[in-house]
Coordinates of C-alpha atoms in Angstrom, one line a residue:
X1 CA 26.1 0.0 6.6
X2 CA 27.3 -2.3 9.4
X3 CA 31.1 -2.5 9.7
X4 CA 32.6 -5.9 9.5
X5 CA 34.0 -5.7 13.1
X6 CA 30.7 -4.5 14.6
X7 CA 30.4 -7.5 16.9
X8 CA 34.0 -7.8 18.0
X9 CA 34.6 -8.0 21.7
X10 CA 35.4 -4.5 23.0
X11 CA 36.2 -5.6 26.6
X12 CA 37.6 -8.9 27.9
X13 CA 35.1 -9.8 30.6
X14 CA 33.3 -13.1 30.0
X15 CA 29.9 -13.7 28.6
X16 CA 27.2 -12.4 31.0
X17 CA 24.6 -14.9 32.2
X18 CA 21.0 -14.6 31.2
X19 CA 19.8 -13.3 34.5
X20 CA 22.1 -10.2 34.5
X21 CA 19.8 -7.2 33.6
X22 CA 22.8 -4.8 32.9
X23 CA 25.7 -6.5 31.2
X24 CA 27.6 -3.2 31.1
X25 CA 28.5 -2.9 27.4
X26 CA 30.7 -5.9 26.9
X27 CA 30.1 -6.3 23.1
X28 CA 29.9 -3.7 20.4
X29 CA 26.6 -3.8 18.4
X30 CA 26.4 -1.2 15.7
X31 CA 23.0 -0.1 14.4
X32 CA 21.8 -0.5 10.8
X33 CA 20.9 2.8 9.1
X34 CA 17.2 3.3 9.6
X35 CA 16.8 0.6 12.1
X36 CA 14.1 0.8 14.8
X37 CA 15.3 1.2 18.3
X38 CA 13.3 -1.9 19.3
X39 CA 15.1 -3.9 16.7
X40 CA 18.5 -2.8 18.0
X41 CA 17.6 -3.7 21.6
X42 CA 16.6 -7.2 20.4
X43 CA 19.9 -7.6 18.6
X44 CA 21.8 -6.5 21.6
X45 CA 19.9 -9.0 23.8
X46 CA 20.6 -11.8 21.3
X47 CA 24.3 -11.0 21.3
X48 CA 24.4 -11.3 25.1
X49 CA 22.5 -14.6 24.9
X50 CA 19.5 -13.3 26.8
X51 CA 15.8 -12.9 26.1
X52 CA 14.9 -9.4 24.9
X53 CA 12.4 -9.1 27.8
X54 CA 15.3 -9.5 30.2
X55 CA 17.3 -6.7 28.6
X56 CA 14.3 -4.4 28.4
X57 CA 14.0 -4.6 32.2
X58 CA 16.8 -2.1 32.3
X59 CA 14.2 0.6 31.5
X60 CA 11.1 1.6 33.3
X61 CA 8.2 1.1 30.8
X62 CA 5.3 3.5 30.7
X63 CA 3.0 1.3 28.6
X64 CA 2.7 -2.1 26.9
X65 CA 4.0 -3.1 23.5
X66 CA 1.6 -2.9 20.6
X67 CA 0.2 -6.3 19.6
X68 CA -1.8 -8.0 16.9
X69 CA -5.5 -8.8 17.3
X70 CA -4.7 -12.4 17.5
X71 CA -2.0 -11.9 20.1
X72 CA 1.8 -11.5 19.8
X73 CA 3.9 -8.3 19.7
X74 CA 4.0 -6.5 16.4
X75 CA 7.3 -6.7 14.5
X76 CA 7.1 -2.9 13.8
X77 CA 6.8 -2.1 17.5
X78 CA 9.0 0.9 18.3
X79 CA 10.6 2.3 21.4
X80 CA 11.0 5.9 22.5
X81 CA 13.6 6.6 25.2
X82 CA 14.2 9.5 27.5
X83 CA 17.7 11.0 27.9
X84 CA 18.8 8.5 30.6
X85 CA 17.4 5.7 28.6
X86 CA 19.3 6.7 25.5
X87 CA 22.5 7.0 27.5
X88 CA 21.9 3.5 28.8
X89 CA 21.4 2.0 25.4
X90 CA 24.5 3.7 24.1
X91 CA 26.5 2.0 26.9
X92 CA 24.9 -1.4 26.2
X93 CA 25.8 -1.4 22.5
X94 CA 29.2 0.3 22.9
X95 CA 28.3 3.0 20.3
X96 CA 28.4 6.7 20.7
X97 CA 25.1 8.5 21.1
X98 CA 25.8 10.8 18.1
X99 CA 26.2 7.7 15.9
X100 CA 23.0 6.2 17.2
X101 CA 21.2 9.6 16.6
X102 CA 22.2 9.4 12.9
X103 CA 21.3 5.8 12.5
X104 CA 18.0 5.5 14.5
X105 CA 15.1 7.6 13.2
X106 CA 13.3 7.5 16.6
X107 CA 16.4 8.4 18.6
X108 CA 15.6 12.0 19.4
X109 CA 11.8 11.6 19.8
X110 CA 10.3 11.6 23.2
X111 CA 6.8 11.3 24.7
X112 CA 5.0 13.2 27.4
X113 CA 4.8 9.9 29.4
X114 CA 8.6 9.8 29.6
X115 CA 8.8 13.0 31.6
X116 CA 7.1 11.3 34.5
X117 CA 9.2 9.6 37.2
X118 CA 12.4 10.3 39.0
X119 CA 15.1 12.3 37.2
X120 CA 17.9 10.2 35.8
X121 CA 15.8 7.0 35.6
X122 CA 16.0 5.3 32.2
X123 CA 12.5 5.2 30.9
X124 CA 10.9 4.0 27.7
X125 CA 7.5 4.0 25.9
X126 CA 6.2 1.7 23.2
X127 CA 4.8 3.0 19.9
X128 CA 4.1 1.6 16.4
X129 CA 6.8 2.4 13.9
X130 CA 4.5 3.8 11.4
X131 CA 3.3 6.5 13.8
X132 CA 6.9 7.5 14.6
X133 CA 8.9 7.7 11.4
X134 CA 7.0 6.2 8.5
X135 CA 6.7 2.7 6.9
X136 CA 8.6 -0.1 8.6
X137 CA 9.9 -3.2 6.8
X138 CA 12.0 -6.3 7.6
X139 CA 15.7 -6.2 6.7
X140 CA 17.5 -8.9 4.7
X141 CA 18.8 -11.6 7.0
X142 CA 21.3 -12.7 4.4
X143 CA 22.8 -9.2 4.4
X144 CA 22.8 -9.2 8.2
X145 CA 24.6 -12.6 8.2
X146 CA 27.1 -11.4 5.7
X147 CA 28.1 -8.5 7.8
X148 CA 27.7 -9.9 11.3
X149 CA 28.1 -13.6 11.0
X150 CA 24.5 -14.2 12.3
X151 CA 21.3 -14.3 10.3
X152 CA 19.4 -12.1 12.8
X153 CA 16.2 -10.2 12.2
X154 CA 16.5 -6.5 11.5
X155 CA 13.5 -4.2 11.3
X156 CA 14.1 -0.8 9.7
X157 CA 12.3 2.2 8.3
X158 CA 12.1 1.9 4.5
X159 CA 9.9 3.6 1.9
X160 CA 8.3 1.3 -0.7
X161 CA 10.7 2.4 -3.4
X162 CA 13.6 0.9 -1.4
X163 CA 12.3 -2.6 -0.7
X164 CA 14.5 -4.7 -3.1
X165 CA 17.7 -6.3 -1.8
X166 CA 19.4 -6.5 -5.2
X167 CA 22.2 -8.7 -3.9
X168 CA 19.9 -11.5 -2.7
X169 CA 16.9 -10.9 -4.9
X170 CA 14.4 -10.2 -2.1
X171 CA 11.5 -7.9 -1.8
X172 CA 11.4 -6.9 1.9
X173 CA 7.8 -6.9 3.3
X174 CA 6.0 -4.5 5.6
X175 CA 6.6 -5.4 9.2
X176 CA 3.3 -4.2 10.6
X177 CA 1.2 -7.2 9.3
X178 CA 0.3 -10.3 11.2
X179 CA 1.8 -12.8 8.8
X180 CA 5.0 -14.9 9.0
X181 CA 6.9 -13.9 5.8
X182 CA 9.7 -11.3 5.9
X183 CA 10.4 -11.2 2.2
X184 CA 9.4 -12.4 -1.3
X185 CA 11.8 -13.9 -3.7
X186 CA 12.1 -11.7 -6.8
X187 CA 14.9 -13.5 -8.7
X188 CA 12.4 -14.6 -11.3
X189 CA 11.0 -11.1 -11.9
X190 CA 14.1 -9.0 -12.6
X191 CA 11.9 -6.1 -13.7
X192 CA 11.2 -5.4 -10.0
X193 CA 14.8 -4.7 -9.2
X194 CA 15.1 -2.8 -12.5
X195 CA 12.2 -0.6 -11.4
X196 CA 14.0 0.3 -8.1
X197 CA 17.1 1.4 -10.1
X198 CA 14.9 3.4 -12.4
X199 CA 13.1 5.1 -9.5
X200 CA 16.3 7.0 -8.5
X201 CA 16.1 9.0 -11.8
X202 CA 12.3 9.5 -11.4
X203 CA 12.8 10.8 -7.9
X204 CA 15.4 13.3 -9.1
X205 CA 13.0 14.6 -11.8
X206 CA 10.2 14.9 -9.1
X207 CA 12.6 17.0 -6.9
X208 CA 13.5 19.2 -9.8
X209 CA 9.8 19.7 -10.6
X210 CA 9.2 20.7 -6.9
X211 CA 6.6 17.9 -6.6
X212 CA 8.3 15.9 -3.9
X213 CA 9.3 12.3 -4.7
X214 CA 7.3 10.8 -1.9
X215 CA 4.1 12.6 -3.1
X216 CA 4.6 11.5 -6.7
X217 CA 5.2 7.9 -5.7
X218 CA 2.1 7.9 -3.4
X219 CA -0.2 9.1 -6.2
X220 CA 1.3 6.6 -8.7
X221 CA 1.0 3.9 -6.1
X222 CA -2.7 4.8 -5.6
X223 CA -3.4 4.7 -9.3
X224 CA -1.8 1.3 -9.9
X225 CA -3.3 -0.2 -6.7
X226 CA -6.7 0.8 -8.0
X227 CA -5.9 -0.9 -11.3
X228 CA -4.8 -4.0 -9.3
X229 CA -8.3 -4.4 -7.7
X230 CA -10.0 -3.9 -11.1
X231 CA -7.6 -6.3 -12.9
X232 CA -9.5 -9.3 -11.5
X233 CA -11.9 -8.8 -14.5
X234 CA -9.4 -7.7 -17.1
X235 CA -9.4 -10.5 -19.5
X236 CA -6.3 -9.4 -21.3
X237 CA -4.1 -8.9 -18.2
X238 CA -1.4 -11.5 -18.2
X239 CA 1.7 -9.8 -16.6
X240 CA 0.5 -9.5 -13.0
X241 CA -0.8 -13.1 -12.7
X242 CA 2.6 -14.4 -13.9
X243 CA 4.5 -12.2 -11.5
X244 CA 2.2 -13.1 -8.6
X245 CA 2.6 -16.8 -9.1
X246 CA 6.3 -16.3 -9.4
X247 CA 6.7 -14.5 -6.1
X248 CA 4.3 -17.0 -4.4
X249 CA 6.9 -19.7 -5.1
X250 CA 5.6 -20.8 -8.5
X251 CA 1.8 -21.1 -7.9
X252 CA -0.5 -19.1 -5.6
X253 CA -2.8 -22.1 -5.6
X254 CA -5.8 -22.1 -3.3
X255 CA -4.4 -19.1 -1.4
X256 CA -4.9 -16.7 -4.3
X257 CA -6.8 -14.1 -2.2
X258 CA -4.1 -14.0 0.5
X259 CA -1.3 -13.9 -2.1
X260 CA -3.0 -11.0 -3.9
X261 CA -2.7 -9.1 -0.6
X262 CA 0.8 -10.1 0.4
X263 CA 2.2 -9.8 -3.1
X264 CA 0.5 -6.7 -4.4
X265 CA 3.2 -4.1 -3.7
X266 CA 5.9 -6.4 -5.1
X267 CA 4.0 -7.3 -8.3
X268 CA 2.8 -3.8 -9.2
X269 CA 6.1 -1.9 -8.3
X270 CA 7.3 -1.7 -12.0
X271 CA 4.0 -0.2 -13.1
X272 CA 4.1 2.3 -10.1
X273 CA 7.5 3.6 -11.2
X274 CA 6.3 3.8 -14.9
X275 CA 3.2 5.7 -13.9
X276 CA 5.2 8.1 -11.7
X277 CA 7.5 8.8 -14.6
X278 CA 4.6 9.4 -17.0
X279 CA 2.8 11.8 -14.7
X280 CA 6.0 13.9 -14.4
X281 CA 6.3 14.1 -18.2
X282 CA 5.1 17.5 -19.4
X283 CA 4.3 16.0 -22.8
X284 CA 1.8 13.7 -21.1
X285 CA 0.2 16.6 -19.3
X286 CA -0.2 18.3 -22.6
X287 CA -2.1 15.3 -23.9
X288 CA -4.5 15.6 -21.0
X289 CA -5.1 19.3 -22.0
X290 CA -5.8 18.3 -25.6
X291 CA -8.1 15.5 -24.6
X292 CA -10.1 18.0 -22.5
X293 CA -10.7 20.2 -25.6
X294 CA -8.1 22.8 -24.6
X295 CA -9.7 26.1 -25.2
X296 CA -13.1 24.5 -26.0
X297 CA -13.9 22.4 -22.9
X298 CA -15.5 19.0 -23.4
X299 CA -15.8 15.8 -21.3
X300 CA -12.7 13.6 -21.3
X301 CA -13.2 10.9 -24.0
X302 CA -13.0 7.2 -23.4
X303 CA -10.5 7.0 -26.3
X304 CA -8.3 9.9 -25.1
X305 CA -4.7 10.0 -26.3
X306 CA -3.4 10.5 -22.7
X307 CA -4.8 7.3 -21.3
X308 CA -3.8 5.3 -24.4
X309 CA -0.2 6.5 -24.1
X310 CA -0.3 5.8 -20.4
X311 CA -1.4 2.2 -21.1
X312 CA 1.5 1.9 -23.6
X313 CA 4.0 3.1 -21.1
X314 CA 3.0 0.4 -18.7
X315 CA 3.1 -2.3 -21.4
X316 CA -0.6 -2.5 -21.9
X317 CA -1.8 -1.0 -25.2
X318 CA -5.4 -2.1 -24.4
X319 CA -5.6 -0.3 -21.0
X320 CA -6.4 3.2 -22.3
X321 CA -10.3 3.0 -22.4
X322 CA -10.4 1.2 -19.1
X323 CA -8.3 3.8 -17.4
X324 CA -10.2 6.7 -19.1
X325 CA -13.6 5.5 -17.9
X326 CA -12.5 4.8 -14.3
X327 CA -14.2 7.9 -13.0
X328 CA -13.7 9.2 -9.5
X329 CA -10.3 7.6 -9.0
X330 CA -6.9 9.2 -8.3
X331 CA -5.9 9.3 -12.0
X332 CA -9.0 11.3 -13.0
X333 CA -8.4 13.6 -10.0
X334 CA -4.9 14.2 -11.3
X335 CA -6.1 14.9 -14.8
X336 CA -8.8 17.3 -13.5
X337 CA -6.2 19.3 -11.5
X338 CA -3.9 19.5 -14.6
X339 CA -6.8 20.8 -16.7
X340 CA -7.9 23.3 -14.1
X341 CA -4.4 24.7 -13.8
X342 CA -4.3 25.3 -17.6
X343 CA -7.7 26.9 -17.6
X344 CA -7.0 29.0 -14.5
X345 CA -10.1 27.6 -12.8
X346 CA -10.5 26.9 -9.1
X347 CA -10.5 23.4 -7.7
X348 CA -12.9 21.5 -5.3
X349 CA -13.1 22.9 -1.8
X350 CA -10.2 21.5 0.3
X351 CA -8.2 20.3 -2.6
X352 CA -7.4 23.2 -4.8
X353 CA -5.4 22.6 -7.9
X354 CA -2.5 20.5 -6.5
X355 CA -2.2 17.6 -8.9
X356 CA -0.2 15.6 -6.3
X357 CA -2.8 15.9 -3.6
X358 CA -4.0 12.3 -2.7
X359 CA -7.4 12.2 -1.2
X360 CA -7.8 9.9 1.8
X361 CA -10.4 7.8 0.1
X362 CA -7.9 7.1 -2.7
X363 CA -5.2 5.8 -0.5
X364 CA -4.7 2.0 -0.9
X365 CA -5.5 -0.2 2.1
X366 CA -2.3 -1.6 3.5
X367 CA -1.4 -5.2 3.5
X368 CA -1.9 -5.3 7.3
X369 CA -5.4 -3.9 7.0
X370 CA -6.4 -6.3 4.2
X371 CA -5.1 -9.3 6.1
X372 CA -7.0 -8.3 9.2
X373 CA -10.2 -8.2 7.2
X374 CA -9.4 -11.5 5.6
X375 CA -8.7 -13.1 9.0
X376 CA -12.0 -11.9 10.4
X377 CA -13.9 -13.2 7.4
X378 CA -12.2 -16.7 7.7
X379 CA -12.7 -16.9 11.4
X380 CA -16.4 -16.1 11.2
X381 CA -18.6 -19.1 12.1
X382 CA -20.5 -20.8 9.3
X383 CA -20.2 -20.4 5.5
X384 CA -21.1 -17.1 3.8
X385 CA -21.6 -15.1 7.0
X386 CA -19.8 -12.1 5.5
X387 CA -20.2 -10.4 2.1
X388 CA -16.5 -10.6 1.2
X389 CA -16.3 -14.3 2.1
X390 CA -19.5 -15.2 0.2
X391 CA -19.1 -13.1 -3.0
X392 CA -16.1 -13.7 -5.3
X393 CA -13.6 -10.9 -5.4
X394 CA -14.1 -10.5 -9.2
X395 CA -17.8 -9.8 -8.7
X396 CA -17.2 -7.4 -5.8
X397 CA -14.8 -5.5 -7.9
X398 CA -17.3 -5.2 -10.8
X399 CA -20.0 -3.9 -8.4
X400 CA -17.6 -1.3 -7.1
X401 CA -16.7 -0.2 -10.6
X402 CA -20.3 0.1 -11.6
X403 CA -21.2 2.2 -8.6
X404 CA -18.2 4.4 -9.0
X405 CA -19.0 5.0 -12.7
X406 CA -22.6 5.8 -11.9
X407 CA -21.5 8.2 -9.2
X408 CA -19.3 10.0 -11.7
X409 CA -22.1 10.4 -14.2
X410 CA -24.2 12.0 -11.5
X411 CA -21.4 14.3 -10.3
X412 CA -21.1 15.7 -13.8
X413 CA -24.6 17.0 -13.6
X414 CA -23.7 19.6 -11.0
X415 CA -24.5 23.0 -12.6
X416 CA -26.1 21.3 -15.6
X417 CA -29.4 23.1 -15.4
X418 CA -28.2 26.2 -17.1
X419 CA -28.0 27.4 -20.6
X420 CA -30.2 26.5 -23.5
X421 CA -33.1 24.1 -22.8
X422 CA -32.0 21.6 -25.4
X423 CA -28.4 21.5 -24.2
X424 CA -29.4 21.1 -20.5
X425 CA -32.0 18.4 -21.3
X426 CA -29.5 16.5 -23.5
X427 CA -26.8 16.4 -20.8
X428 CA -29.3 15.7 -18.0
X429 CA -31.0 12.8 -19.8
X430 CA -27.8 11.5 -21.2
X431 CA -26.0 11.3 -17.9
X432 CA -29.1 10.2 -16.0
X433 CA -29.8 7.4 -18.5
X434 CA -26.2 6.2 -18.4
X435 CA -26.2 6.3 -14.6
X436 CA -29.5 4.4 -14.5
X437 CA -28.1 1.7 -16.8
X438 CA -25.0 1.3 -14.5
X439 CA -27.1 1.2 -11.4
X440 CA -29.4 -1.5 -13.0
X441 CA -26.3 -3.6 -13.8
X442 CA -25.0 -3.1 -10.2
X443 CA -28.4 -4.2 -8.8
X444 CA -28.3 -7.4 -10.9
X445 CA -24.7 -8.2 -9.9
X446 CA -25.4 -7.6 -6.3
X447 CA -28.6 -9.6 -6.3
X448 CA -26.9 -12.4 -8.2
X449 CA -24.0 -12.5 -5.7
X450 CA -26.4 -12.5 -2.7
X451 CA -28.6 -15.2 -4.3
X452 CA -25.6 -17.5 -4.9
X453 CA -24.5 -16.9 -1.3
X454 CA -27.8 -18.3 -0.1
X455 CA -30.1 -15.3 0.4
X456 CA -33.8 -15.7 -0.3
X457 CA -35.1 -14.2 -3.5
X458 CA -38.1 -12.7 -1.7
X459 CA -35.7 -10.7 0.7
X460 CA -33.6 -9.5 -2.2
X461 CA -36.7 -8.3 -4.1
X462 CA -38.0 -6.4 -1.1
X463 CA -34.6 -4.7 -0.5
X464 CA -34.3 -3.8 -4.2
X465 CA -37.9 -2.6 -4.2
X466 CA -38.8 -4.8 -7.2
X467 CA -41.5 -7.5 -7.7
X468 CA -40.0 -10.9 -7.0
X469 CA -40.9 -12.2 -10.5
X470 CA -39.3 -9.1 -12.2
X471 CA -36.1 -9.7 -10.2
X472 CA -36.2 -13.4 -10.9
X473 CA -36.4 -12.8 -14.6
X474 CA -33.6 -10.2 -14.5
X475 CA -31.4 -12.7 -12.6
X476 CA -32.2 -15.4 -15.2
X477 CA -31.2 -13.1 -18.0
X478 CA -28.0 -12.2 -16.1
X479 CA -27.2 -15.9 -15.6
X480 CA -27.6 -16.5 -19.4
X481 CA -25.4 -13.6 -20.2
X482 CA -22.7 -14.8 -17.9
X483 CA -22.8 -18.3 -19.4
X484 CA -22.5 -16.8 -22.9
X485 CA -19.4 -14.9 -21.7
X486 CA -18.0 -18.0 -20.1
X487 CA -18.0 -16.5 -16.6

């Protein structure tokens, strides 16, 4: 918290002029808890009426600030200081070093580059905040104005479960993305703030279970982010579109794809907390065990009780079969670990039986990463020059789902060629046939998307290793099916 008198004049000398590189600590500028050192330096410069670059000239810099691909310094740029540099900053802001050490997560961290140079010379090095102390977000300017009298920008380290400013109804966005917004208005979606209050209890349960709140949240976040991508073709999904339009100012309009990127974490947050709560529930783990056949192992069914209950807990009674058949995702990985623990079986190499282990391929792409891809697609010359810009997001998501499901069917065949001939043949043919059907559907969807984007039928037929007339007939049937479905 910032004290009310944080910007009171500590000494009587007059305001330094902009060209003075070392104002000598005339004004007191207290840090915000979790603030980046770079953010504090910028606020100090603003208080002295000078450009941040002028104040930063007090330090010797070992490298250049991190920037965006399109130019401009990243808002999550962080600063590491050597001992002399930290002493200088303490003097400039009029705050004791031990106070700064408690408030600034990067305060005690140094870099090999900072050891170079003359002893006693204030030195600094640039880093990205995420590489120093975790996710970086914007602070609430209204909170800053309430405490300091000036609506200044504050950048601070904040996990995704602490992004709601309840007082002002704002979701504070990641600071690493190349986009102008610092927050989204969540007054119209009170369930987002309610989820943040609920998370405190979930985190305590996770700590008591020895799971680690941050690991539980990360897994739940990955599960729901995967649902978010699939929800483009969920006909019964109505909650997320309403929330998305609300945080977009009433209507996402023609910028739907961009708003789906910027608004994702805000919109799905209540479901993330609900899923985390469910995965910590021992009764839910018992349902997974029962669905697996308990002492008589069997494949997890599409109508399993666990997934049905999970859908109910996120307010979607229809979600169960969709979640149960999303093979190869973080949810099925968690379920598999729970089952193996109960059976006393070993886990996959490198993963063991830790249910909270989140594979790298399951980690959601960040807002910054998605916006970079979107920007490159939109800046590419001509129309339809990239797959993602030429093929609708719904169709891309469907292709991904079909491929993942086919992959899971084939994965289940490892070790299948044992036992009785009839049993082995039944499993092999059943899974292979299902996988072939899924692959055929994926081929049709891919070819249809490419054809609509302007690719030649002859090229598509050659790449698919099909006669052109066979592919043309398949695409015609596909078109008729989509028209019948109203797509």
